[in-house]
Coordinates of C-alpha atoms in Angstrom, one line a residue:
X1 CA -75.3 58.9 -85.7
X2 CA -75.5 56.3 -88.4
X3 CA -79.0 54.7 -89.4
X4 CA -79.7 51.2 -88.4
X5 CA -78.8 48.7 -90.8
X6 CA -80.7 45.7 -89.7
X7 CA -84.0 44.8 -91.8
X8 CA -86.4 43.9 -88.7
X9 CA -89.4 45.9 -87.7
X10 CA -92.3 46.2 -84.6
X11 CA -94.8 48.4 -84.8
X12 CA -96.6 48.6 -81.5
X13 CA -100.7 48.9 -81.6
X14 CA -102.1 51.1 -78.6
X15 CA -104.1 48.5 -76.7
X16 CA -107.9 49.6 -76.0
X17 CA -107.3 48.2 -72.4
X18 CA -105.5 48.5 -69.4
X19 CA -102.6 46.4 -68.9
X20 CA -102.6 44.3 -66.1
X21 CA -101.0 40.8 -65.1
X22 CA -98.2 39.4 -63.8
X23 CA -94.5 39.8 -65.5
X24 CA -91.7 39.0 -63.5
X25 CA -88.7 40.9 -65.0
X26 CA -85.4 39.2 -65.5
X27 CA -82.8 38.9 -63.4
X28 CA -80.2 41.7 -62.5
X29 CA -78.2 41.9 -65.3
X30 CA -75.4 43.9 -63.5
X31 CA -75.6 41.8 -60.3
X32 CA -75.5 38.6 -62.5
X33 CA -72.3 39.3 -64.2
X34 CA -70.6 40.7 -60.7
X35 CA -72.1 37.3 -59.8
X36 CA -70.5 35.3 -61.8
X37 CA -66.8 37.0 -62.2
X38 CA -66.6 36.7 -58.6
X39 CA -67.9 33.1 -58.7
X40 CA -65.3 32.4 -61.1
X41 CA -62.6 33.8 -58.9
X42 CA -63.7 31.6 -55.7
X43 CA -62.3 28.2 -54.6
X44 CA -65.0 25.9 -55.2
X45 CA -68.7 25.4 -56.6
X46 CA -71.1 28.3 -56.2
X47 CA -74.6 27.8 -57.3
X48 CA -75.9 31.5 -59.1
X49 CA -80.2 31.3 -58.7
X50 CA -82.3 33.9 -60.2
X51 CA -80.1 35.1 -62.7
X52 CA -80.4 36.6 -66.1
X53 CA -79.2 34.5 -69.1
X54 CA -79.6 37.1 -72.3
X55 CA -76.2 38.5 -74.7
X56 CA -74.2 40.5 -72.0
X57 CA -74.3 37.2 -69.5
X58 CA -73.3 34.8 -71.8
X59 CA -70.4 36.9 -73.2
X60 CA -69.4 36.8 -69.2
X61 CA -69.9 33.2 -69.0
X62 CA -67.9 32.1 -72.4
X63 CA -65.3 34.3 -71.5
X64 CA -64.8 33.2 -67.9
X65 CA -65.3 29.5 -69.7
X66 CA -62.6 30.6 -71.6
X67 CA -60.2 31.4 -68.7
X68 CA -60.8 27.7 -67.2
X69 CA -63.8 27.9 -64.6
X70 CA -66.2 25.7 -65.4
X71 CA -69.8 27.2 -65.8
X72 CA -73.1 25.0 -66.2
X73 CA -76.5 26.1 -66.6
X74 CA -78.9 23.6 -65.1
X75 CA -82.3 25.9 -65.6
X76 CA -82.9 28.8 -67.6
X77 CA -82.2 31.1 -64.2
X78 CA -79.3 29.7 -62.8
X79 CA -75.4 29.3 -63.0
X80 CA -73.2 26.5 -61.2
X81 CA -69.8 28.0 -61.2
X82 CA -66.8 26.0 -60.6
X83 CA -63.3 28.1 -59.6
X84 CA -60.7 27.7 -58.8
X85 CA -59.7 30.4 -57.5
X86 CA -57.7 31.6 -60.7
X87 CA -57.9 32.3 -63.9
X88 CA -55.6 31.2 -66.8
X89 CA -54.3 32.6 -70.3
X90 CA -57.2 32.1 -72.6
X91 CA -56.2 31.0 -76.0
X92 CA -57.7 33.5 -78.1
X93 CA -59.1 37.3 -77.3
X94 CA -62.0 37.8 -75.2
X95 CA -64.9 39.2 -77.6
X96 CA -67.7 40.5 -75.2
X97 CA -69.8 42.3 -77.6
X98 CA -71.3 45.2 -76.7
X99 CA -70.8 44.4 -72.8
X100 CA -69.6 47.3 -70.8
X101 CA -69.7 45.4 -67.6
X102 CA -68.1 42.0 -68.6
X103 CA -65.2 44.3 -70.7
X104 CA -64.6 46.5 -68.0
X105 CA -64.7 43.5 -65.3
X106 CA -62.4 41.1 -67.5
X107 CA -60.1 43.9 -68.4
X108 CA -59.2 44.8 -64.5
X109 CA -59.9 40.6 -63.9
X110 CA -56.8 40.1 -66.9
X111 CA -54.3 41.4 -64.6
X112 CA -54.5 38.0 -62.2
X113 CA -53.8 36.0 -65.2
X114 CA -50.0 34.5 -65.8
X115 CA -49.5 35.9 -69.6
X116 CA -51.5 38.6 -71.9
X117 CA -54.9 38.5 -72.4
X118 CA -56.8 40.7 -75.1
X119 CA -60.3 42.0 -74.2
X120 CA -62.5 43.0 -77.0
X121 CA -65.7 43.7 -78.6
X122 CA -68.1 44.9 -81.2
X123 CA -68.1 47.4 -83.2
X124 CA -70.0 49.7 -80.6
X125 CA -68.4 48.5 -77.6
X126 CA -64.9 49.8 -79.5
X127 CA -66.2 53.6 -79.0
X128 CA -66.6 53.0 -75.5
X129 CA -63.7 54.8 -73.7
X130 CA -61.8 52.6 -71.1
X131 CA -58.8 55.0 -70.8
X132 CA -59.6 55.5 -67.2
X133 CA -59.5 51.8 -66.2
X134 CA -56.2 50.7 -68.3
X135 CA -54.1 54.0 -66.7
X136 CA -55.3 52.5 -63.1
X137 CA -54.0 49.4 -64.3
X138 CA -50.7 50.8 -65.4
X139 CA -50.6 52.4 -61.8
X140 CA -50.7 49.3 -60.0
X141 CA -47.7 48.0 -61.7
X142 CA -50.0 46.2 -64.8
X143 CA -48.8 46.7 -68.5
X144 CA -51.6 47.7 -70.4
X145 CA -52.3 49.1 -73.8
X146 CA -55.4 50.7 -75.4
X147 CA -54.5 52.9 -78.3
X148 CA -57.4 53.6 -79.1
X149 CA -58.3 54.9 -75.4
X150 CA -61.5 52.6 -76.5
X151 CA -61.1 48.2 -76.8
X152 CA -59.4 46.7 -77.4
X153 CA -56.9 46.4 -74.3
X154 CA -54.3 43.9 -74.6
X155 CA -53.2 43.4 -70.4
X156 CA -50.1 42.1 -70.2
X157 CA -50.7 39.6 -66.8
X158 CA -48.1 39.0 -64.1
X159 CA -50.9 37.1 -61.9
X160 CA -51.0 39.9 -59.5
X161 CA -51.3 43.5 -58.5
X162 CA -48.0 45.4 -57.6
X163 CA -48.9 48.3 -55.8
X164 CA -50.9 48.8 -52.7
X165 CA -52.7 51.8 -53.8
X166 CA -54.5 53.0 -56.8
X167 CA -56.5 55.8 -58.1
X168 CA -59.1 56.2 -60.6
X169 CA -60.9 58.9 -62.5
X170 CA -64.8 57.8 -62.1
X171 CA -66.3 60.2 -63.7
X172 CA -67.1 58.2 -66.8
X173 CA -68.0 55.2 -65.2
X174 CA -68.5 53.5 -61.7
X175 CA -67.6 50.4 -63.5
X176 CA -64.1 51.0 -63.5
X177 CA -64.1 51.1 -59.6
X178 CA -66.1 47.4 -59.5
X179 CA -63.9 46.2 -61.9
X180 CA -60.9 47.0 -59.4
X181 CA -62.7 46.4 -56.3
X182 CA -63.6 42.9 -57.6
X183 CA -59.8 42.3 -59.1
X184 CA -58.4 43.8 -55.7
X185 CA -59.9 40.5 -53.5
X186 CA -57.3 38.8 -55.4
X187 CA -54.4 40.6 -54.3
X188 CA -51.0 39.7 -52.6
X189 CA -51.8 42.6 -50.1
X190 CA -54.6 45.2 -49.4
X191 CA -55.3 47.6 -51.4
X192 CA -56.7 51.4 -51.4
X193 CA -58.7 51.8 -54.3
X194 CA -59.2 56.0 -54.5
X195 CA -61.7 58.2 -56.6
X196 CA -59.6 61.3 -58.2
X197 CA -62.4 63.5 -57.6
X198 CA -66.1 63.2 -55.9
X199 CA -67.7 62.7 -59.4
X200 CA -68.9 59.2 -60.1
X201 CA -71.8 57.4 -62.5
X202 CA -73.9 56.0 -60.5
X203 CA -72.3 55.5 -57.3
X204 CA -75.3 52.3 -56.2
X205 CA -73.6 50.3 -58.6
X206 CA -70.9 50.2 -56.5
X207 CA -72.9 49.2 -53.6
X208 CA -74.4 46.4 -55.4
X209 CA -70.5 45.5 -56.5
X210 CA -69.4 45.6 -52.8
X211 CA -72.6 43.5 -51.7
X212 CA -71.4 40.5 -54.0
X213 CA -67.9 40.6 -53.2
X214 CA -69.1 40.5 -49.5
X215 CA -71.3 37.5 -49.8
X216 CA -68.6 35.8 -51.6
X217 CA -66.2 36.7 -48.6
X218 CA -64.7 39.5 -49.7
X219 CA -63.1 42.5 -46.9
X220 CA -64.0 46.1 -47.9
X221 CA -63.0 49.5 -45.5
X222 CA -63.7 52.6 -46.1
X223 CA -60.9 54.7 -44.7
X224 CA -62.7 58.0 -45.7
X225 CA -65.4 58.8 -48.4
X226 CA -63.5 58.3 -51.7
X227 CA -61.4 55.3 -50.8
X228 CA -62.3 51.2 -50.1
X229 CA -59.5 49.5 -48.9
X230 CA -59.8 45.8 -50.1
X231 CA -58.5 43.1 -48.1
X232 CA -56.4 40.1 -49.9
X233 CA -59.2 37.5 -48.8
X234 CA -59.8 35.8 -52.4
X235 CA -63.2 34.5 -52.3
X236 CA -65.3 31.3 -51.5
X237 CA -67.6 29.7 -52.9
X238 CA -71.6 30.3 -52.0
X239 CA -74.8 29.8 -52.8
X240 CA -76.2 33.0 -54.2
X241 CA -79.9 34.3 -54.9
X242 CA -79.7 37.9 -58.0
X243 CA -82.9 40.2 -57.1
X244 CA -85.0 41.3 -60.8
X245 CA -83.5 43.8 -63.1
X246 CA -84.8 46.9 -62.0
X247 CA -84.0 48.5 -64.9
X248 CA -86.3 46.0 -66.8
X249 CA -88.9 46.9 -64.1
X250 CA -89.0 50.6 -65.3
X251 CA -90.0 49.4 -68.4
X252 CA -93.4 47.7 -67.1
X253 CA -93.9 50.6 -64.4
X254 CA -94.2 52.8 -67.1
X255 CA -96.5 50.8 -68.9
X256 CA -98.9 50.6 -65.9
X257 CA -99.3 54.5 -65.5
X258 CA -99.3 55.0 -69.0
X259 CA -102.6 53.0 -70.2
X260 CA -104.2 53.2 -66.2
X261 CA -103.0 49.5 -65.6
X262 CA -101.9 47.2 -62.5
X263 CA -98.5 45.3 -63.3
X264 CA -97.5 42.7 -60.6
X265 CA -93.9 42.4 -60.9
X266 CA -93.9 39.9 -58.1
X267 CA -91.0 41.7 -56.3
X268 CA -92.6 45.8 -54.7
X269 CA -90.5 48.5 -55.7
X270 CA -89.2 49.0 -51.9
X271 CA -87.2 45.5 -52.2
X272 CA -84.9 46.4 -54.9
X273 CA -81.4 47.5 -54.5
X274 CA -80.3 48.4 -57.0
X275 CA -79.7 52.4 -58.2
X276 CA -82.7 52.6 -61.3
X277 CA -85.4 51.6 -58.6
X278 CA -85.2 55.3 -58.3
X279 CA -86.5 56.0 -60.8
X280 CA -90.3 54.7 -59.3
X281 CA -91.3 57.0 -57.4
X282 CA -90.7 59.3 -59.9
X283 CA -92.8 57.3 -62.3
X284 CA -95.7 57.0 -59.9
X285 CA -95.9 60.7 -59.9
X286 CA -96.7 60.4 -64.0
X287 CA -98.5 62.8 -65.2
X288 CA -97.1 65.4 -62.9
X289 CA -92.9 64.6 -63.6
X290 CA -90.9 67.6 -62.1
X291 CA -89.4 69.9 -64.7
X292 CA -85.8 69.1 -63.8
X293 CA -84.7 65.0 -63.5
X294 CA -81.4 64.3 -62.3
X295 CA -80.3 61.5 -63.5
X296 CA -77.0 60.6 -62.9
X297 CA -77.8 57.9 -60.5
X298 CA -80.1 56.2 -62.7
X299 CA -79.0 56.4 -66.1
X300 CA -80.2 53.2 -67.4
X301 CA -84.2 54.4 -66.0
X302 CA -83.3 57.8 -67.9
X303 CA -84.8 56.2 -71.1
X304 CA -87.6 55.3 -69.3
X305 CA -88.4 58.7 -67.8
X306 CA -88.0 60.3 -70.9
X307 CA -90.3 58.5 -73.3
X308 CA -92.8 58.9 -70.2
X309 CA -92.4 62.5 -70.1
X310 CA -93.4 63.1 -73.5
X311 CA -97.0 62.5 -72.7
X312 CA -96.4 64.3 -68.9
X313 CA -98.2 67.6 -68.0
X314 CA -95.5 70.0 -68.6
X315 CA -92.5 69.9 -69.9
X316 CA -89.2 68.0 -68.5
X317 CA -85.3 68.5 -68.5
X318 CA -83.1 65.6 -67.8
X319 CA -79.4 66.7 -65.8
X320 CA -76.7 65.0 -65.1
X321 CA -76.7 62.7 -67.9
X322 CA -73.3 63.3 -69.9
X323 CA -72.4 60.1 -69.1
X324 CA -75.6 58.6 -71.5
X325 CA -73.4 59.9 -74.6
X326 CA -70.8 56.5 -73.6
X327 CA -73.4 54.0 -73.3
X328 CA -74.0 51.6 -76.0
X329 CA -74.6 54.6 -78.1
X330 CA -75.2 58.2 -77.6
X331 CA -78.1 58.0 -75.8
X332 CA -78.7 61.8 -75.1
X333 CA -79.1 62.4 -78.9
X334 CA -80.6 58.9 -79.6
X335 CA -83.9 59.6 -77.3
X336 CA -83.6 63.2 -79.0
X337 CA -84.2 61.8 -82.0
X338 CA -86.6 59.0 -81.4
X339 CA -88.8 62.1 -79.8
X340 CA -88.2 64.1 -82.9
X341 CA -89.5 61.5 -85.5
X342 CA -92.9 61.3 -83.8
X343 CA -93.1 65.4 -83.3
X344 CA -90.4 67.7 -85.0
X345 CA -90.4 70.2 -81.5
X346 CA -91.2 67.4 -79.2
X347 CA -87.5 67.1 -77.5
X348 CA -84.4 69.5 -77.6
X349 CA -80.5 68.6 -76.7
X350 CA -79.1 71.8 -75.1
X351 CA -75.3 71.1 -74.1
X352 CA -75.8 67.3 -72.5
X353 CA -79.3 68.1 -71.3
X354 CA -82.1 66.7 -72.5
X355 CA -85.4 68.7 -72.7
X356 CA -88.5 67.1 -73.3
X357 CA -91.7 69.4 -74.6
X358 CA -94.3 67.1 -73.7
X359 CA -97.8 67.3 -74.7
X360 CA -100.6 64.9 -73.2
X361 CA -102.9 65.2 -76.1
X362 CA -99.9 63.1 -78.3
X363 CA -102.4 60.2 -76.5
X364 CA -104.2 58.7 -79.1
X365 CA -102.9 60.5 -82.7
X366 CA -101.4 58.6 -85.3
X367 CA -98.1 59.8 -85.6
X368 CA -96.3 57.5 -88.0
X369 CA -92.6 57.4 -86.6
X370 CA -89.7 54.8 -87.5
X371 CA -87.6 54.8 -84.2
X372 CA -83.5 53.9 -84.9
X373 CA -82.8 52.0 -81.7
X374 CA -78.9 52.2 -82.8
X375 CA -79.1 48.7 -81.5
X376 CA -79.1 49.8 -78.1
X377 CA -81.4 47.8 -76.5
X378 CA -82.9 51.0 -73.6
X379 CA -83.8 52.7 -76.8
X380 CA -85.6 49.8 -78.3
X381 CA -87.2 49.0 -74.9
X382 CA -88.4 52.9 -73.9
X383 CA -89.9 53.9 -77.5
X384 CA -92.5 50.3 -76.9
X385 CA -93.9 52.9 -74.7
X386 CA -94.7 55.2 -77.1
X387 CA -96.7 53.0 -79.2
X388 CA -99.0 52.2 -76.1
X389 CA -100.1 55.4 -76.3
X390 CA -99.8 56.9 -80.4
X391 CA -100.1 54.7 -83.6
X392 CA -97.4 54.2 -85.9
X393 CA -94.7 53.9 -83.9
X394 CA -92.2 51.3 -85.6
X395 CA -89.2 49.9 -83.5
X396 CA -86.3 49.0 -85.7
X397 CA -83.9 46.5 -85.4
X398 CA -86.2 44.8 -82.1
X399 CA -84.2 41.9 -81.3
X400 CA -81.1 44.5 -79.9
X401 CA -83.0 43.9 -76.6
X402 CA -82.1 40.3 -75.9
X403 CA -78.7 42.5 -74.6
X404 CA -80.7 42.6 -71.2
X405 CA -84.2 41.3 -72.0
X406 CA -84.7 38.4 -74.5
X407 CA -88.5 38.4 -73.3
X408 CA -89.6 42.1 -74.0
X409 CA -91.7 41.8 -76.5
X410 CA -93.2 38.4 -75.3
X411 CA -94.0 40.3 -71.7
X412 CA -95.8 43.1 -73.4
X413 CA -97.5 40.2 -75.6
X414 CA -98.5 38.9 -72.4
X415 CA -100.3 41.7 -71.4
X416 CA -102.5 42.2 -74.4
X417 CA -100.1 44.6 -76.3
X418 CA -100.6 43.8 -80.2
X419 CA -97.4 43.8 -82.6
X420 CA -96.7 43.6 -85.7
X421 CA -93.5 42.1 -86.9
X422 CA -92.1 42.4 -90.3
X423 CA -88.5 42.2 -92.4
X424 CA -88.3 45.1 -94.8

């Protein structure tokens, strides 16, 4: 993995205290882009409350923009989205960054447009395979090309679907299944959206995907386990309230158990829906983690967890996490090496598990310890915990988290954490 580039530093100081306060996380960042695709794709105005404006959303919104529906922002947590109830050609490619929900979305969304539409990104988001998604399309009677099995995808629009059925290899993504589900609304005629096998990441983001389409009048069956059969209802415009981020929340969970602390988040744990507010009561059991985390069905909280369970009683190995290797960078070996710049034996990759030492006593040493966030924004976010707990610990390249959370560093400010910023 290449070393970051970028000249920005944080180094985190261990505050004397316990944190307590109130942060209120952002909003959903996957619920606010489902949000505002399907908002884009409904006849009318929808008003979008509660909703996280940060990098990923606004590549969402300036693309949609960019395909004629008219987006406003009349607060700093809400969308007013005007459809149509189609999308047109936009006049140049879709650049999205390093958004793996708004590409994946926007490439199965291209298909409805009259003419071709290229969907692209950054130079990370251009290692992220959509292979999957793009053969799907090509099933349903969509021309679409990806040499690089990675973006971009040029999708060569007809304004429609042309096949009733489709079926899709999951296994690297759920988003390819949202991306059709939300697309499949659209449709001439229902369609059978099928898994090609009973693996799938994170199968509670498809929940949250089939929750939007719903409230925005969407028809979903499930004719048997590993199919949704999507009704050609389009969608209407509504007024529409996006819960916190719980990934954001595991952040701050974290940082209550680590430094003996009471965070009010102003939402309990119980009320989220979304899949990484699993990942709580596993944090409330800190320092007593079980040696073996599954977490294939909340890979964005795997971060979290594992940071946390370098300072846990014994040691912990993470399963199921293959998938962490696509994200917006190799996330298995990025955490591994984070981990191994503060303690040489302190974490292990064996195969695509993750094995974390852990070793309470790491509480209070000075372990100098320059963490390469590879500009991914959960490896920026997670290693912050570290430096609640050791001094030294240097974040580079801190501003990657505005991806999800532009206020990080000002919530942990907020709470009495001390940092230090500098440009090498």
């Amino acid at each position: 993995m290449a070393a970051q580039a970028s000249g920005e530093r944080t180094t985190v100081l261990p505050p004397d205290h316990p944190l307590k306060g109130r942060v209120v996380p952002p909003g959903s960042k996957s619920i606010t882009n489902r949000a505002l695709l399907v908002a884009a794709l409904a006849k009318g105005t929808s008003h979008l409350t509660g909703a996280l404006k940060s990098d990923d959303t606004r590549y969402m919104a300036l693309a949609l923009q960019a395909m004629g529906v008219s987006i406003e922002e009349p607060d700093a947590t809400s969308f007013t989205v005007a459809g149509s109830g189609h999308l047109r050609k936009p006049e140049g490619p879709l650049f999205l960054g390093n958004a793996g929900t708004a590409t994946r979305f926007l490439t199965a969304a291209a298909a409805l447009v009259e003419g071709d539409v290229v969907v692209d990104g950054d130079q990370h988001m251009r290692k992220r395979p959509i292979a999957p998604l793009v053969s799907a399309l090509k099933s349903l009677g969509v021309e679409a090309d990806a040499p690089t099995g990675c973006p971009p995808v040029t999708v060569h629009g007809r304004g429609r679907f042309g096949a009733n059925r489709v079926e899709i290899d999951a296994g690297l993504s759920s988003q390819y299944v949202s991306a059709l589900l939300m697309a499949a609304a659209c449709g001439d005629e229902p369609i059978d959206i099928a898994l090609t096998g009973q693996e799938i990441g994170a199968r509670g983001y498809i929940d949250l995907t089939l929750a939007t389409m719903r409230a925005f009048g969407a028809e979903i069956e499930r004719p048997d386990a590993a199919t949704w059969r999507v009704a050609p209802t389009g969608y209407r415009a509504t007024d529409y309230l996006i819960e916190p981020d719980a990934s954001a929340a595991t952040y701050l969970w974290a940082a209550e158990v680590l430094t003996g602390g009471a965070i009010d988040l102003g939402v309990p744990a119980s009320d989220f829906t979304q899949p990484d507010a699993k990942a709580y009561q596993l944090i409330s059991a800190f320092p007593h983690l079980p040696p073996v985390i599954d977490g294939s069905q909340m890979q964005d909280a795997v971060p979290t967890l594992a940071v946390l369970a370098a300072f846990n009683e014994t040691p912990v190995r993470f399963t199921g996490i293959a998938n962490l290797r696509v994200k917006e960078c190799d996330r298995i070996a990025a955490l591994a090496d984070g981990l191994i710049r503060i303690r040489p034996d302190l974490a292990r990759e064996e195969g695509d598990d993750l094995v974390i030492a852990s070793d309470p006593g790491l509480a209070g040493q000075t372990l100098p310890a320059s963490i390469d966030s590879y500009a991914d924004h959960r490896i920026a976010m997670s290693f912050a915990l570290a430096g609640l707990k050791i001094h030294g610990i240097t974040i580079q390249d801190p501003s990657c988290v505005a991806k999800t959370y532009p206020g990080y560093w000002n919530a942990l400010a907020s709470l009495g954490v001390q940092l230090e910023e500098r440009t090498a």
